[in-house]
Amino acid sequence: MKLEGKVALVTGSSQGIGQAIAARLAQEGADIVIDYRSHREGAEETLAKVEATGRSGFIVKADLGVVSEVRQLIESGIQHFGKLDILVNNAGIEKNADFWSVSEADYDAVLNVNLKGVFFVTQTFVQHLIETKRTGKIINISSVHEELPFPHFTSYCASKGGVKMMTRNLAIELGPFGITINSVAPGAIETPINTKLLNDPEKLDALLKNIPLGRLGKPQDVASVVAFLASSDADYVTGTTFFVDGGLLWNYQEQ
Ligand SMILES: NC(=O)c1ccc[n+]([C@@H]2O[C@H](COP(=O)([O-])OP(=O)(O)OC[C@H]3O[C@@H](n4cnc5c(N)ncnc54)[C@H](O)[C@@H]3O)[C@@H](O)[C@H]2O)c1
């Protein structure tokens, strides 16, 4: 067990990739702060998975797009477990629209969760580590779309591109404190965010043709890389992105 004695906060951990990360970090020995926005039953399901490993979980309701709730989330976690060691910025949303018809409300919704939320949850976590003079690990769940264009999802791409530069910048600024920060960038993973795609055989087939490993990823594929980055095996790794995409990002072939 690589994370014994550690406490991890996983944002948006009531389903999908976040739920798998919470369960996997618990398997490695960490206690888990489970954050959800509206899906309480999902958070309870995550808690059951965490407890099945013998570790403790603590559920907190917080909207990552609202800075006061973000601060409250970190404070509740610290109050409950006494400290935090690992932050996984997983919560994220996307909105599909032609660029010329994106509404301000949709733009704000995406950027508030995917970038502003990540920024301020990370800031509050770092303040806690500096105040308590401890090292820690930050892992951002980014996307292949921090590199790869995704037409009709420009606000999403802008948010993930922002996370990429945040990761690089903070690696330098936080390195002297022994705090590492890395991103894990999934390709196409089987989660509720992809429900439409999963139910469209034609689109799904076209996508699979672009994935050299020939399958969609599973939330566990992402969680295992997060577990590595959260552990001391990755102590000398900071400021970089790990793509978990079956080879999708760099796939180019001439027919
Ligand atoms: N599934 C994929 O193919 C894929 C690919 C690349 C990147 N990602 C990224 O992985 C992360 C997880 O996505 P997923 O596939 O598990 O999607 P999902 O929709 O299943 O889960 C997203 C989670 O974020 C939470 N969330 C959304 N808005 C929130 C808010 N305002 N406050 C708190 N929590 C909020 C949701 O409640 C949910 O638990 C996201 O950042 C997403 O961009 C997913």
Short mmCIF file of C-alpha atoms and ligand atoms in Angstrom, two decimals:
data_model
loop_
_atom_site.label_atom_id
_atom_site.label_comp_id
_atom_site.label_asym_id
_atom_site.label_seq_id
_atom_site.Cartn_x
_atom_site.Cartn_y
_atom_site.Cartn_z
CA MET A 1 0.00 0.00 0.00
CA LYS A 2 1.54 3.21 -1.24
CA LEU A 3 -0.63 5.81 0.48
CA GLU A 4 -0.93 4.58 4.05
CA GLY A 5 -1.50 7.48 6.49
CA LYS A 6 -2.40 9.91 3.70
CA VAL A 7 -5.62 11.87 3.23
CA ALA A 8 -6.84 12.64 -0.29
CA LEU A 9 -9.56 15.00 -1.51
CA VAL A 10 -11.10 14.00 -4.85
CA THR A 11 -13.39 16.64 -6.37
CA GLY A 12 -16.49 15.47 -8.25
CA SER A 13 -16.15 11.94 -6.88
CA SER A 14 -19.81 10.86 -6.94
CA GLN A 15 -19.47 9.07 -10.30
CA GLY A 16 -17.24 8.33 -13.29
CA ILE A 17 -13.50 8.87 -13.14
CA GLY A 18 -13.66 10.63 -9.74
CA GLN A 19 -15.39 7.68 -8.13
CA ALA A 20 -12.79 5.26 -9.53
CA ILE A 21 -9.96 7.50 -8.28
CA ALA A 22 -11.46 7.68 -4.79
CA ALA A 23 -11.78 3.88 -4.62
CA ARG A 24 -8.27 3.31 -5.98
CA LEU A 25 -6.56 5.77 -3.60
CA ALA A 26 -8.40 4.10 -0.71
CA GLN A 27 -7.15 0.69 -1.90
CA GLU A 28 -3.66 2.17 -1.64
CA GLY A 29 -4.34 3.13 1.99
CA ALA A 30 -5.57 6.74 1.87
CA ASP A 31 -8.62 8.15 3.65
CA ILE A 32 -10.81 10.08 1.23
CA VAL A 33 -12.78 13.33 1.22
CA ILE A 34 -15.58 12.73 -1.29
CA ASP A 35 -16.95 15.87 -2.92
CA TYR A 36 -20.25 16.05 -4.80
CA ARG A 37 -22.44 18.84 -6.11
CA SER A 38 -25.90 17.33 -6.51
CA HIS A 39 -25.71 13.53 -6.75
CA ARG A 40 -25.80 12.48 -3.06
CA GLU A 41 -26.59 8.80 -3.84
CA GLY A 42 -23.49 8.66 -6.04
CA ALA A 43 -21.38 10.04 -3.20
CA GLU A 44 -22.84 7.38 -0.87
CA GLU A 45 -21.88 4.73 -3.44
CA THR A 46 -18.32 6.09 -3.50
CA LEU A 47 -18.25 6.04 0.30
CA ALA A 48 -19.27 2.36 0.29
CA LYS A 49 -16.43 1.59 -2.15
CA VAL A 50 -13.93 3.44 0.04
CA GLU A 51 -15.13 1.72 3.21
CA ALA A 52 -14.99 -1.68 1.50
CA THR A 53 -11.20 -1.23 1.37
CA GLY A 54 -11.09 -0.66 5.14
CA ARG A 55 -10.39 3.07 4.83
CA SER A 56 -12.56 6.02 5.91
CA GLY A 57 -14.44 8.40 3.69
CA PHE A 58 -16.09 11.74 4.42
CA ILE A 59 -18.72 13.24 2.14
CA VAL A 60 -18.88 17.01 1.55
CA LYS A 61 -21.33 18.83 -0.75
CA ALA A 62 -19.61 21.66 -2.61
CA ASP A 63 -20.07 23.37 -5.96
CA LEU A 64 -16.58 23.77 -7.40
CA GLY A 65 -17.70 26.77 -9.40
CA VAL A 66 -18.29 28.82 -6.24
CA VAL A 67 -15.11 29.92 -4.46
CA SER A 68 -16.68 30.19 -0.98
CA GLU A 69 -17.87 26.57 -1.28
CA VAL A 70 -14.41 25.50 -2.46
CA ARG A 71 -12.82 26.99 0.67
CA GLN A 72 -15.50 25.36 2.83
CA LEU A 73 -14.78 22.00 1.19
CA ILE A 74 -11.08 22.11 2.07
CA GLU A 75 -11.79 23.34 5.60
CA SER A 76 -14.35 20.57 6.24
CA GLY A 77 -11.88 17.93 5.05
CA ILE A 78 -9.14 19.27 7.31
CA GLN A 79 -11.52 19.49 10.26
CA HIS A 80 -12.65 15.90 9.78
CA PHE A 81 -9.32 14.15 9.10
CA GLY A 82 -6.93 16.68 10.69
CA LYS A 83 -5.04 17.33 7.44
CA LEU A 84 -4.96 16.84 3.68
CA ASP A 85 -1.98 15.43 1.72
CA ILE A 86 -3.28 14.81 -1.78
CA LEU A 87 -5.62 16.87 -3.98
CA VAL A 88 -7.18 15.41 -7.12
CA ASN A 89 -8.90 18.08 -9.23
CA ASN A 90 -11.30 15.84 -11.11
CA ALA A 91 -14.66 17.67 -11.34
CA GLY A 92 -15.30 18.92 -14.85
CA ILE A 93 -18.07 19.66 -17.34
CA GLU A 94 -18.38 20.29 -21.07
CA LYS A 95 -20.95 22.05 -23.25
CA ASN A 96 -21.41 21.39 -26.95
CA ALA A 97 -22.13 24.41 -29.15
CA ASP A 98 -20.94 26.19 -32.26
CA PHE A 99 -18.48 28.87 -31.20
CA TRP A 100 -20.73 31.65 -32.52
CA SER A 101 -23.66 30.60 -30.38
CA VAL A 102 -21.97 29.88 -27.02
CA SER A 103 -23.90 31.73 -24.31
CA GLU A 104 -22.20 33.62 -21.52
CA ALA A 105 -23.93 31.35 -19.00
CA ASP A 106 -22.52 28.19 -20.61
CA TYR A 107 -19.06 29.72 -20.94
CA ASP A 108 -19.12 30.67 -17.25
CA ALA A 109 -20.41 27.24 -16.20
CA VAL A 110 -17.51 25.46 -17.93
CA LEU A 111 -14.74 27.88 -16.97
CA ASN A 112 -15.97 28.26 -13.39
CA VAL A 113 -15.71 24.53 -12.68
CA ASN A 114 -12.86 23.45 -14.96
CA LEU A 115 -10.46 26.35 -14.40
CA LYS A 116 -11.53 28.80 -11.69
CA GLY A 117 -12.56 25.94 -9.40
CA VAL A 118 -9.28 24.13 -9.99
CA PHE A 119 -7.38 27.37 -9.36
CA PHE A 120 -9.00 28.18 -6.02
CA VAL A 121 -9.26 24.66 -4.64
CA THR A 122 -5.55 24.28 -5.38
CA GLN A 123 -4.79 27.66 -3.79
CA THR A 124 -6.65 26.74 -0.60
CA PHE A 125 -4.95 23.32 -0.46
CA VAL A 126 -1.51 24.91 -0.94
CA GLN A 127 -2.22 27.46 1.81
CA HIS A 128 -2.97 24.53 4.15
CA LEU A 129 0.30 22.75 3.24
CA ILE A 130 2.40 25.88 3.64
CA GLU A 131 0.76 26.77 6.98
CA THR A 132 1.36 23.24 8.31
CA LYS A 133 4.86 23.06 6.73
CA ARG A 134 4.13 19.82 4.90
CA THR A 135 4.70 18.56 1.38
CA GLY A 136 1.86 17.33 -0.81
CA LYS A 137 0.71 16.22 -4.21
CA ILE A 138 -1.72 17.80 -6.67
CA ILE A 139 -3.11 15.85 -9.61
CA ASN A 140 -5.32 17.55 -12.19
CA ILE A 141 -7.61 15.53 -14.43
CA SER A 142 -7.14 17.41 -17.65
CA SER A 143 -7.93 15.96 -21.10
CA VAL A 144 -6.33 15.17 -24.45
CA HIS A 145 -8.07 18.45 -25.31
CA GLU A 146 -5.39 20.40 -23.47
CA GLU A 147 -3.50 19.67 -26.74
CA LEU A 148 -5.97 18.36 -29.28
CA PRO A 149 -8.57 20.67 -30.86
CA PHE A 150 -12.21 19.70 -30.26
CA PRO A 151 -14.47 21.79 -32.51
CA HIS A 152 -17.75 22.91 -30.86
CA PHE A 153 -16.17 22.56 -27.40
CA THR A 154 -14.02 25.69 -27.40
CA SER A 155 -14.76 26.71 -23.81
CA TYR A 156 -13.84 23.17 -22.66
CA CYS A 157 -10.56 23.26 -24.62
CA ALA A 158 -9.75 26.72 -23.25
CA SER A 159 -10.31 25.46 -19.70
CA LYS A 160 -8.11 22.38 -20.13
CA GLY A 161 -5.42 24.42 -21.89
CA GLY A 162 -5.52 26.75 -18.89
CA VAL A 163 -5.05 23.79 -16.55
CA LYS A 164 -2.01 22.73 -18.57
CA MET A 165 -0.31 26.10 -18.03
CA MET A 166 -1.38 26.18 -14.39
CA THR A 167 0.33 22.82 -13.92
CA ARG A 168 3.57 24.01 -15.48
CA ASN A 169 3.57 27.32 -13.63
CA LEU A 170 2.86 25.84 -10.22
CA ALA A 171 5.48 23.11 -10.63
CA ILE A 172 8.02 25.92 -10.51
CA GLU A 173 6.36 28.06 -7.85
CA LEU A 174 5.53 25.16 -5.50
CA GLY A 175 8.66 23.04 -6.07
CA PRO A 176 10.61 24.76 -3.27
CA PHE A 177 7.86 23.69 -0.83
CA GLY A 178 8.13 20.03 -1.89
CA ILE A 179 4.69 20.21 -3.48
CA THR A 180 4.35 18.45 -6.84
CA ILE A 181 1.65 19.04 -9.44
CA ASN A 182 0.92 16.95 -12.52
CA SER A 183 -1.96 16.38 -14.90
CA VAL A 184 -3.51 13.18 -16.11
CA ALA A 185 -5.12 13.68 -19.52
CA PRO A 186 -7.70 11.06 -20.45
CA GLY A 187 -8.75 10.29 -24.02
CA ALA A 188 -12.19 8.73 -24.41
CA ILE A 189 -13.26 7.03 -21.20
CA GLU A 190 -16.50 5.13 -20.52
CA THR A 191 -18.29 7.50 -18.11
CA PRO A 192 -21.61 9.38 -17.97
CA ILE A 193 -19.98 12.45 -19.60
CA ASN A 194 -19.92 10.33 -22.81
CA THR A 195 -23.44 8.86 -22.56
CA LYS A 196 -24.50 10.33 -25.94
CA LEU A 197 -21.45 8.95 -27.70
CA LEU A 198 -21.77 5.53 -26.05
CA ASN A 199 -25.34 5.31 -27.39
CA ASP A 200 -24.41 6.25 -30.96
CA PRO A 201 -22.87 3.13 -32.61
CA GLU A 202 -21.78 4.99 -35.75
CA LYS A 203 -19.90 7.73 -33.87
CA LEU A 204 -18.47 5.22 -31.45
CA ASP A 205 -17.16 3.06 -34.26
CA ALA A 206 -15.51 6.05 -35.95
CA LEU A 207 -13.85 7.01 -32.67
CA LEU A 208 -12.59 3.49 -32.00
CA LYS A 209 -10.85 3.54 -35.39
CA ASN A 210 -8.80 6.49 -34.08
CA ILE A 211 -7.64 4.66 -30.96
CA PRO A 212 -4.61 2.47 -31.65
CA LEU A 213 -5.31 0.27 -28.61
CA GLY A 214 -8.77 -0.37 -30.08
CA ARG A 215 -10.98 0.31 -27.07
CA LEU A 216 -12.31 3.10 -24.89
CA GLY A 217 -10.58 3.66 -21.58
CA LYS A 218 -12.08 2.66 -18.26
CA PRO A 219 -12.15 4.96 -15.23
CA GLN A 220 -9.71 2.52 -13.58
CA ASP A 221 -7.17 3.17 -16.37
CA VAL A 222 -7.07 6.81 -15.25
CA ALA A 223 -7.18 5.99 -11.53
CA SER A 224 -4.08 3.79 -11.67
CA VAL A 225 -1.96 6.63 -13.09
CA VAL A 226 -3.34 8.98 -10.44
CA ALA A 227 -2.37 6.44 -7.74
CA PHE A 228 1.18 6.43 -9.08
CA LEU A 229 1.40 10.24 -9.14
CA ALA A 230 -0.01 10.48 -5.62
CA SER A 231 2.61 8.07 -4.26
CA SER A 232 6.25 8.59 -3.30
CA ASP A 233 7.19 6.65 -6.46
CA ALA A 234 6.50 9.95 -8.25
CA ASP A 235 8.36 12.22 -5.82
CA TYR A 236 10.65 13.57 -8.57
CA VAL A 237 7.87 14.09 -11.12
CA THR A 238 6.30 17.54 -11.44
CA GLY A 239 4.91 19.91 -14.07
CA THR A 240 4.02 17.31 -16.63
CA THR A 241 1.00 15.65 -18.26
CA PHE A 242 0.41 11.91 -18.53
CA PHE A 243 -1.87 10.97 -21.42
CA VAL A 244 -4.15 8.00 -20.77
CA ASP A 245 -5.71 7.71 -24.21
CA GLY A 246 -4.83 4.38 -25.85
CA GLY A 247 -2.64 6.32 -28.29
CA LEU A 248 -5.44 8.61 -29.55
CA LEU A 249 -3.63 11.94 -29.28
CA TRP A 250 -0.74 11.32 -31.64
CA ASN A 251 -2.52 8.95 -34.01
CA TYR A 252 -1.86 9.98 -37.60
CA GLN A 253 -1.93 7.58 -40.52
CA GLU A 254 -2.03 7.91 -44.27
CA GLN A 255 -4.72 5.72 -45.79
N1 LIG B 1 -14.77 10.65 -19.75
C1 LIG B 1 -13.90 11.12 -20.63
O1 LIG B 1 -13.84 10.63 -21.77
C2 LIG B 1 -12.96 12.22 -20.27
C3 LIG B 1 -11.97 12.55 -21.19
C4 LIG B 1 -11.09 13.57 -20.89
C5 LIG B 1 -11.19 14.26 -19.69
N2 LIG B 1 -12.18 13.92 -18.79
C6 LIG B 1 -12.22 14.68 -17.56
O2 LIG B 1 -12.33 13.81 -16.46
C7 LIG B 1 -13.01 14.46 -15.38
C8 LIG B 1 -14.12 13.57 -14.88
O3 LIG B 1 -15.05 13.35 -15.92
P1 LIG B 1 -15.99 12.08 -16.04
O4 LIG B 1 -15.78 11.50 -17.38
O5 LIG B 1 -15.86 11.21 -14.85
O6 LIG B 1 -17.38 12.86 -16.11
P2 LIG B 1 -18.69 12.73 -15.24
O7 LIG B 1 -19.66 13.66 -15.84
O8 LIG B 1 -19.06 11.30 -15.09
O9 LIG B 1 -18.20 13.25 -13.83
C9 LIG B 1 -17.89 14.58 -13.59
C10 LIG B 1 -17.95 14.80 -12.11
O10 LIG B 1 -17.74 16.19 -11.84
C11 LIG B 1 -18.75 16.62 -10.96
N3 LIG B 1 -19.03 18.04 -11.11
C12 LIG B 1 -19.47 18.70 -12.21
N4 LIG B 1 -19.68 19.98 -11.91
C13 LIG B 1 -19.37 20.14 -10.60
C14 LIG B 1 -19.40 21.23 -9.71
N5 LIG B 1 -19.80 22.46 -10.11
N6 LIG B 1 -19.02 21.03 -8.44
C15 LIG B 1 -18.63 19.81 -8.02
N7 LIG B 1 -18.59 18.74 -8.80
C16 LIG B 1 -18.95 18.91 -10.08
C17 LIG B 1 -19.96 15.80 -11.30
O11 LIG B 1 -20.89 15.80 -10.23
C18 LIG B 1 -19.30 14.44 -11.55
O12 LIG B 1 -19.14 13.75 -10.33
C19 LIG B 1 -13.51 15.80 -15.94
O13 LIG B 1 -12.63 16.83 -15.55
C20 LIG B 1 -13.44 15.60 -17.45
O14 LIG B 1 -13.24 16.80 -18.15
C21 LIG B 1 -13.07 12.91 -19.07
#
